[in-house]
Amino acid sequence: MDTRRLGLVWVTGDPEAARNMVLMYALNAKLKGWWDEVRLIVWGPSARLLSENAEVSAELENLAAAGVELWACKACADRYGVSDWLAQLGINVLYVGEPFSKMLQGGWTCLTV
């Protein structure tokens, strides 16, 4: 059977959407085996939200422990001045345009929130 791979592109800076949708779904998708691979990509305003909201950023530890891959867009994080801070949270900070394009071309299911 093919690997079921989910890419969650998290762009919103809304803490309610973060806690009550994207982070909750990412965690449960991995823990409950809905998807074999789950990759959360912090892109745009979500990078700033993580740096400003301790409640939201604290949830990343559970995601990482469950095996969710954590990525962040380096260009966006640099613009917000949070690249080093995100890396300290255990997020892989990289230029995501090309790798994300390869995900799409490689059959990943992607959801943008």
Short mmCIF file of C-alpha atoms in Angstrom, two decimals:
data_model
loop_
_atom_site.label_atom_id
_atom_site.label_comp_id
_atom_site.label_asym_id
_atom_site.label_seq_id
_atom_site.Cartn_x
_atom_site.Cartn_y
_atom_site.Cartn_z
CA MET A 1 0.00 0.00 0.00
CA ASP A 2 1.21 3.51 -0.75
CA THR A 3 2.27 5.75 2.09
CA ARG A 4 -0.45 8.20 3.08
CA ARG A 5 1.26 11.58 3.42
CA LEU A 6 -0.32 14.81 4.64
CA GLY A 7 1.16 18.29 4.40
CA LEU A 8 -0.53 20.90 6.57
CA VAL A 9 0.39 24.39 5.42
CA TRP A 10 -0.28 26.66 8.40
CA VAL A 11 -0.50 30.27 7.32
CA THR A 12 -3.06 31.87 9.61
CA GLY A 13 -2.03 34.05 12.51
CA ASP A 14 -5.33 33.31 14.27
CA PRO A 15 -4.65 31.48 17.57
CA GLU A 16 -8.14 29.93 17.63
CA ALA A 17 -7.69 28.38 14.19
CA ALA A 18 -4.24 27.21 15.26
CA ARG A 19 -5.35 25.48 18.47
CA ASN A 20 -8.77 24.28 17.37
CA MET A 21 -7.95 23.09 13.87
CA VAL A 22 -4.44 22.86 12.50
CA LEU A 23 -2.55 21.76 15.63
CA MET A 24 -5.35 19.51 16.89
CA TYR A 25 -5.76 17.82 13.53
CA ALA A 26 -2.02 17.40 12.99
CA LEU A 27 -1.64 15.68 16.36
CA ASN A 28 -4.62 13.38 15.98
CA ALA A 29 -3.84 12.56 12.36
CA LYS A 30 -0.50 11.15 13.47
CA LEU A 31 -1.51 9.60 16.81
CA LYS A 32 -4.61 7.88 15.44
CA GLY A 33 -2.91 6.69 12.26
CA TRP A 34 -5.16 8.60 9.87
CA TRP A 35 -1.98 9.43 7.91
CA ASP A 36 1.38 7.66 7.85
CA GLU A 37 3.36 10.89 7.53
CA VAL A 38 2.25 14.30 8.76
CA ARG A 39 4.28 17.41 8.00
CA LEU A 40 3.27 20.79 9.46
CA ILE A 41 4.68 23.75 7.56
CA VAL A 42 4.72 27.09 9.40
CA TRP A 43 4.42 29.67 6.65
CA GLY A 44 3.82 33.41 6.94
CA PRO A 45 1.85 34.88 9.88
CA SER A 46 1.84 31.58 11.79
CA ALA A 47 5.58 32.11 12.42
CA ARG A 48 4.85 35.38 14.17
CA LEU A 49 1.99 33.80 16.13
CA LEU A 50 4.31 31.10 17.47
CA SER A 51 6.76 33.73 18.69
CA GLU A 52 4.05 35.79 20.40
CA ASN A 53 1.73 33.14 21.86
CA ALA A 54 3.22 30.76 24.44
CA GLU A 55 0.05 28.66 24.62
CA VAL A 56 0.18 27.93 20.91
CA SER A 57 3.94 27.34 20.78
CA ALA A 58 3.74 24.94 23.75
CA GLU A 59 1.62 22.58 21.65
CA LEU A 60 4.51 21.95 19.25
CA GLU A 61 6.25 19.73 21.79
CA ASN A 62 3.34 17.27 21.66
CA LEU A 63 3.36 17.31 17.87
CA ALA A 64 7.07 16.57 17.70
CA ALA A 65 6.75 13.80 20.30
CA ALA A 66 3.98 12.20 18.21
CA GLY A 67 6.22 12.20 15.14
CA VAL A 68 4.79 15.15 13.23
CA GLU A 69 7.51 16.74 11.08
CA LEU A 70 7.81 20.47 11.79
CA TRP A 71 9.01 22.82 9.06
CA ALA A 72 9.01 26.60 8.79
CA CYS A 73 9.53 28.90 5.84
CA LYS A 74 12.92 30.55 6.37
CA ALA A 75 12.12 33.57 4.17
CA CYS A 76 9.00 34.33 6.21
CA ALA A 77 10.66 33.61 9.55
CA ASP A 78 13.55 35.91 8.61
CA ARG A 79 11.08 38.68 7.76
CA TYR A 80 9.53 38.33 11.21
CA GLY A 81 12.94 37.98 12.87
CA VAL A 82 12.06 34.60 14.41
CA SER A 83 14.17 32.04 12.50
CA ASP A 84 16.53 31.25 15.39
CA TRP A 85 13.65 31.14 17.86
CA LEU A 86 11.70 28.68 15.70
CA ALA A 87 14.79 26.49 15.32
CA GLN A 88 15.12 26.41 19.12
CA LEU A 89 11.58 25.00 19.24
CA GLY A 90 12.81 22.08 17.15
CA ILE A 91 11.37 23.30 13.87
CA ASN A 92 13.35 22.67 10.68
CA VAL A 93 13.67 26.22 9.29
CA LEU A 94 14.31 26.09 5.54
CA TYR A 95 13.35 27.69 2.26
CA VAL A 96 10.20 25.68 1.59
CA GLY A 97 9.13 26.72 -1.91
CA GLU A 98 10.99 24.00 -3.79
CA PRO A 99 10.48 21.20 -1.22
CA PHE A 100 6.78 22.04 -1.01
CA SER A 101 6.51 21.93 -4.81
CA LYS A 102 8.11 18.48 -4.73
CA MET A 103 5.59 17.39 -2.11
CA LEU A 104 2.73 18.44 -4.38
CA GLN A 105 4.31 16.76 -7.39
CA GLY A 106 5.02 13.65 -5.30
CA GLY A 107 1.44 12.96 -4.38
CA TRP A 108 1.18 14.45 -0.91
CA THR A 109 -2.29 15.51 0.17
CA CYS A 110 -2.04 19.14 1.29
CA LEU A 111 -4.37 21.30 3.33
CA THR A 112 -3.84 25.02 3.88
CA VAL A 113 -5.15 26.71 7.02
#
